[in-house]
Every structure is written in structure tokens, then in C-alpha cells.
mmCIF file of C-alpha atoms in Angstrom:
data_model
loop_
_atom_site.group_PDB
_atom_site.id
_atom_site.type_symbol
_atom_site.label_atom_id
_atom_site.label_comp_id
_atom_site.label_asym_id
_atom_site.label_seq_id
_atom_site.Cartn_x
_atom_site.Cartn_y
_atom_site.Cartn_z
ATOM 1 C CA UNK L 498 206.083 70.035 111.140
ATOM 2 C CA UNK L 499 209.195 69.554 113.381
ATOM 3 C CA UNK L 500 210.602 72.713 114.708
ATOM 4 C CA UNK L 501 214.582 73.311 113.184
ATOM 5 C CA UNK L 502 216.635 73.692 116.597
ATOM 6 C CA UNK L 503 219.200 76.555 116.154
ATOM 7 C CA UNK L 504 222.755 76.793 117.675
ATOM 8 C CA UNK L 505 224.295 80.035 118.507
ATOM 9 C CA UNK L 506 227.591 81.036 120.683
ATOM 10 C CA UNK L 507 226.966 83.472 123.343
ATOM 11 C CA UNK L 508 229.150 86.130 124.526
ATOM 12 C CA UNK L 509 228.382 88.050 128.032
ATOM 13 C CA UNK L 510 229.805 91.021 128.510
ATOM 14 C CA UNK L 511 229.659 90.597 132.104
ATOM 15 C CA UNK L 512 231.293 93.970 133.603
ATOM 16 C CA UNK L 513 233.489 97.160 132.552
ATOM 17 C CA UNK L 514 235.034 96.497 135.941
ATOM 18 C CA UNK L 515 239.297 96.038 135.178
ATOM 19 C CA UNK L 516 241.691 95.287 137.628
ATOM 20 C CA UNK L 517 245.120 95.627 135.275
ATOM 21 C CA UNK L 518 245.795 96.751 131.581
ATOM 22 C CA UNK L 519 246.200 93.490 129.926
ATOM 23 C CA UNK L 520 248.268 94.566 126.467
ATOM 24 C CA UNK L 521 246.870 92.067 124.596
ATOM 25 C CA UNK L 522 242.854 93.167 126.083
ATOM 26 C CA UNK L 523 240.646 93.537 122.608
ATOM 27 C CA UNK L 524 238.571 95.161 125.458
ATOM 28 C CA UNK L 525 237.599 98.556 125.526
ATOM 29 C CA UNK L 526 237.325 99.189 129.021
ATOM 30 C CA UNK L 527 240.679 101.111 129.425
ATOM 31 C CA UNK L 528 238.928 103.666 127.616
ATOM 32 C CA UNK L 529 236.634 103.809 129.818
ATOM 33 C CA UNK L 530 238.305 103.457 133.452
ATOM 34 C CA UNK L 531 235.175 104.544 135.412
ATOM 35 C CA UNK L 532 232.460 102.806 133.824
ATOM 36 C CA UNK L 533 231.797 99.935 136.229
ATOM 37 C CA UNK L 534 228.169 98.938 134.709
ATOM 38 C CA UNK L 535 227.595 95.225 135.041
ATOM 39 C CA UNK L 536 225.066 92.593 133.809
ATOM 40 C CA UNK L 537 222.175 91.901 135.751
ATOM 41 C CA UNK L 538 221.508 88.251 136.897
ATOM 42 C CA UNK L 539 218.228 88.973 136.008
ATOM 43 C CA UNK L 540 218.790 89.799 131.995
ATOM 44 C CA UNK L 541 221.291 86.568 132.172
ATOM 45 C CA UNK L 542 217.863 84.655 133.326
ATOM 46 C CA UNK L 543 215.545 86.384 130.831
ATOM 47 C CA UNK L 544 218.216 85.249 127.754
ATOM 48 C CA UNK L 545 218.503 81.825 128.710
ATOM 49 C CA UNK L 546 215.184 81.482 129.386
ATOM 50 C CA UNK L 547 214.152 83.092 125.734
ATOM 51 C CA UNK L 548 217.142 80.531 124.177
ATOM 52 C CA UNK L 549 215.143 77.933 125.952
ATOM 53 C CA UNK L 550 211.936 78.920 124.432
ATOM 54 C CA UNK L 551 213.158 79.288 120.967
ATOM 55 C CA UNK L 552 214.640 75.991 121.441
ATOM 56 C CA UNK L 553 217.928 77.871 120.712
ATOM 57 C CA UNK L 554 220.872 75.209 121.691
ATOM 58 C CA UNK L 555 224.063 77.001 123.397
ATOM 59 C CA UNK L 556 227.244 74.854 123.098
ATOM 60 C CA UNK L 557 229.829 78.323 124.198
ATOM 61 C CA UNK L 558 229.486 80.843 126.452
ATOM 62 C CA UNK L 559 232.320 83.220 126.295
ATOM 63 C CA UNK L 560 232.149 85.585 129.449
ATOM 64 C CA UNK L 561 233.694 88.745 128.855
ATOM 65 C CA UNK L 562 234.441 92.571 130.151
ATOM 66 C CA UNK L 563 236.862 94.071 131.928
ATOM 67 C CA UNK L 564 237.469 91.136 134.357
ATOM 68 C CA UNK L 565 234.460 89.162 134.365
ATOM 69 C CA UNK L 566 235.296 87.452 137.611
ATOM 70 C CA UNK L 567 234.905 91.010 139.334
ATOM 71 C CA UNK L 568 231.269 91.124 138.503
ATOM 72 C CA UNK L 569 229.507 91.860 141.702
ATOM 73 C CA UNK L 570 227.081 88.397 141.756
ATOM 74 C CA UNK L 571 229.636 86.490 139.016
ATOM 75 C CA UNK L 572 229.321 82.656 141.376
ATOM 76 C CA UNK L 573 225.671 83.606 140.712
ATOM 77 C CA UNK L 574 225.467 83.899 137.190
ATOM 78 C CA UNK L 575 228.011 81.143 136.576
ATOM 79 C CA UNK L 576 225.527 78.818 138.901
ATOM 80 C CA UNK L 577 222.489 79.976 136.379
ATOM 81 C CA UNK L 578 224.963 79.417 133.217
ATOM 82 C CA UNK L 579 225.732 75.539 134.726
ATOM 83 C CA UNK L 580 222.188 75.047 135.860
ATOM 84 C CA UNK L 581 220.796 75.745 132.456
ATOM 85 C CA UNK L 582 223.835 73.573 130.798
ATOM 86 C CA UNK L 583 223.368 70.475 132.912
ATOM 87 C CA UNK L 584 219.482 71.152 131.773
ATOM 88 C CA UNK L 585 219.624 70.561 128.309
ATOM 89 C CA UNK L 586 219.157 74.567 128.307
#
């Protein structure tokens, strides 16, 4: 029996780390000014390699947060993100 491939859209939160007060931020980091937790690259590996294994396809990845781009290893993740794109993954 073939195996049904699912599709799901992924958002990241990728840090509480802000760097302005956007008015129009749905975020709730100005709530929380000194939270400053952050993904690790590590749990962004493990979920796209359990997507992968489920056979899960991915066509959006929203990244998300505060500012994602102030994410301590963010070229990292975004090179694990395109890796696993240009992969099929």
C-alpha cells in the first residue's frame, strides 16, 4: 500500500529577541522585553529530519519571533532550511 504524503506549513518561532516595537507586530515579545530564548539549530534539525521521515512535504516556512534575523546562529538555520529544500526535504 502506497504511503499518503502529507503537506503542512511550518512556522519557527526563531527568537524573543526585538530590536524595535513594530505597531503592527501580532508578536508577543513586547510583553516580554527580556526574554531572549531562541531556537536551537539542533531542534530545527530534529523537525526536519522527523518531516523527512514521515514523508511530511514542506512547501512554507514562515520564520518568526521578535526579529528572527537576530537569532544568534540564524545564516545557520537558514543554510539547514535551504539544504533540506533543495533536497526534496
Amino acid at each position: 500500500m502506497a504511503r499518503t504524503i502529507s503537506k503542512l506549513n511550518v512556522e519557527l518561532l526563531m527568537t524573543f529577541r526585538c530590536n524595535l516595537r513594530c505597531p503592527c507586530c501580532c508578536s508577543c515579545c513586547d510583553r516580554f522585553p527580556d526574554r531572549t530564548e531562541e531556537i536551537s539549530v539542533e531542534a530545527v534539525r530534529e523537525m526536519i529530519r522527523q518531516l523527512d521521515e514521515r514523508k511530511i512535504v514542506v512547501p512554507y516556512v514562515k520564520m518568526f519571533g521578535g526579529e528572527p534575523t537576530l537569532h544568534s546562529r540564524f545564516n545557520e538555520i537558514y543554510e539547514l532550511l535551504l539544504e533540506a529544500a533543495e533536497k526534496g526535504k
